PDB file of C-alpha atoms in Angstrom:
ATOM      1  CA  UNK G  16       0.000   0.000   0.000  1.00 48.00           C
ATOM      2  CA  UNK G  17       1.205   3.486  -0.795  1.00 55.00           C
ATOM      3  CA  UNK G  18      -0.318   6.789   0.087  1.00 63.00           C
ATOM      4  CA  UNK G  19       0.617  10.143   1.502  1.00 73.00           C
ATOM      5  CA  UNK G  20      -0.560  12.888   3.786  1.00 81.00           C
ATOM      6  CA  UNK G  21       0.793  16.360   4.455  1.00 87.00           C
ATOM      7  CA  UNK G  22       1.293  15.516   8.128  1.00 88.00           C
ATOM      8  CA  UNK G  23       4.992  14.810   7.536  1.00 87.00           C
ATOM      9  CA  UNK G  24       5.494  18.533   6.874  1.00 90.00           C
ATOM     10  CA  UNK G  25       3.901  19.447  10.204  1.00 91.00           C
ATOM     11  CA  UNK G  26       5.861  16.736  12.016  1.00 91.00           C
ATOM     12  CA  UNK G  27       9.150  18.122  10.636  1.00 93.00           C
ATOM     13  CA  UNK G  28       8.119  21.500  12.098  1.00 95.00           C
ATOM     14  CA  UNK G  29       7.619  19.881  15.516  1.00 96.00           C
ATOM     15  CA  UNK G  30       3.827  20.077  15.372  1.00 94.00           C
ATOM     16  CA  UNK G  31       2.120  16.982  16.830  1.00 93.00           C
ATOM     17  CA  UNK G  32      -0.184  15.324  14.289  1.00 90.00           C
ATOM     18  CA  UNK G  33      -2.855  12.653  14.131  1.00 86.00           C
ATOM     19  CA  UNK G  34      -3.974  10.837  11.012  1.00 84.00           C
ATOM     20  CA  UNK G  35      -7.671  10.018  11.312  1.00 84.00           C
ATOM     21  CA  UNK G  36     -10.325   8.848   8.906  1.00 87.00           C
ATOM     22  CA  UNK G  37     -13.002   6.268   8.230  1.00 91.00           C
ATOM     23  CA  UNK G  38     -12.373   2.656   7.357  1.00 86.00           C
ATOM     24  CA  UNK G  39      -9.695   0.156   8.228  1.00 84.00           C
ATOM     25  CA  UNK G  40      -5.979   0.240   7.561  1.00 81.00           C
ATOM     26  CA  UNK G  41      -6.265  -3.008   5.570  1.00 83.00           C
ATOM     27  CA  UNK G  42      -8.521  -1.279   3.004  1.00 82.00           C
ATOM     28  CA  UNK G  43      -6.489   1.935   2.848  1.00 81.00           C
ATOM     29  CA  UNK G  44      -5.010   2.462  -0.640  1.00 80.00           C
ATOM     30  CA  UNK G  45      -5.859  -1.134  -1.556  1.00 82.00           C
ATOM     31  CA  UNK G  46      -7.079  -2.355  -4.915  1.00 84.00           C
ATOM     32  CA  UNK G  47     -10.825  -1.695  -4.988  1.00 86.00           C
ATOM     33  CA  UNK G  48     -10.594   0.506  -1.863  1.00 86.00           C
ATOM     34  CA  UNK G  49     -13.902   1.195  -0.109  1.00 90.00           C
ATOM     35  CA  UNK G  50     -15.301   2.484   3.185  1.00 92.00           C
ATOM     36  CA  UNK G  51     -18.614   1.811   4.835  1.00 92.00           C
ATOM     37  CA  UNK G  52     -20.941   4.851   4.803  1.00 95.00           C
ATOM     38  CA  UNK G  53     -21.594   4.434   8.546  1.00 96.00           C
ATOM     39  CA  UNK G  54     -17.850   4.831   9.157  1.00 93.00           C
ATOM     40  CA  UNK G  55     -17.767   8.020   7.053  1.00 95.00           C
ATOM     41  CA  UNK G  56     -20.693   9.516   8.986  1.00 97.00           C
ATOM     42  CA  UNK G  57     -19.098   8.586  12.319  1.00 96.00           C
ATOM     43  CA  UNK G  58     -15.744  10.090  11.266  1.00 94.00           C
ATOM     44  CA  UNK G  59     -17.461  13.357  10.266  1.00 96.00           C
ATOM     45  CA  UNK G  60     -19.208  13.514  13.658  1.00 97.00           C
ATOM     46  CA  UNK G  61     -15.932  12.937  15.509  1.00 95.00           C
ATOM     47  CA  UNK G  62     -14.083  15.569  13.448  1.00 93.00           C
ATOM     48  CA  UNK G  63     -16.909  18.113  13.855  1.00 95.00           C
ATOM     49  CA  UNK G  64     -16.966  17.541  17.620  1.00 95.00           C
ATOM     50  CA  UNK G  65     -13.179  17.981  17.825  1.00 92.00           C
ATOM     51  CA  UNK G  66     -13.328  21.227  15.821  1.00 94.00           C
ATOM     52  CA  UNK G  67     -16.163  22.655  17.920  1.00 95.00           C
ATOM     53  CA  UNK G  68     -14.330  21.734  21.124  1.00 95.00           C
ATOM     54  CA  UNK G  69     -11.059  23.254  19.862  1.00 92.00           C
ATOM     55  CA  UNK G  70     -12.906  26.475  18.962  1.00 95.00           C
ATOM     56  CA  UNK G  71     -14.436  26.628  22.449  1.00 93.00           C
ATOM     57  CA  UNK G  72     -18.014  26.152  21.266  1.00 88.00           C
ATOM     58  CA  UNK G  73     -20.482  25.299  24.036  1.00 77.00           C
ATOM     59  CA  UNK G  74     -24.159  24.456  23.634  1.00 71.00           C
TER      60      UNK G  74
END
């Protein structure tokens, strides 16, 4: 499997990074790659919650 993210640039600058997304590592960049729609929806919810928390949003 081969793939890339821009996180290596941030890591070289000393900025901690996390690579996060839907699916499993066994499917990532594989022939006929796919992700389950439920995993995509869950990943969006997690990312949105993290962004709102980071911005200090409170309900």
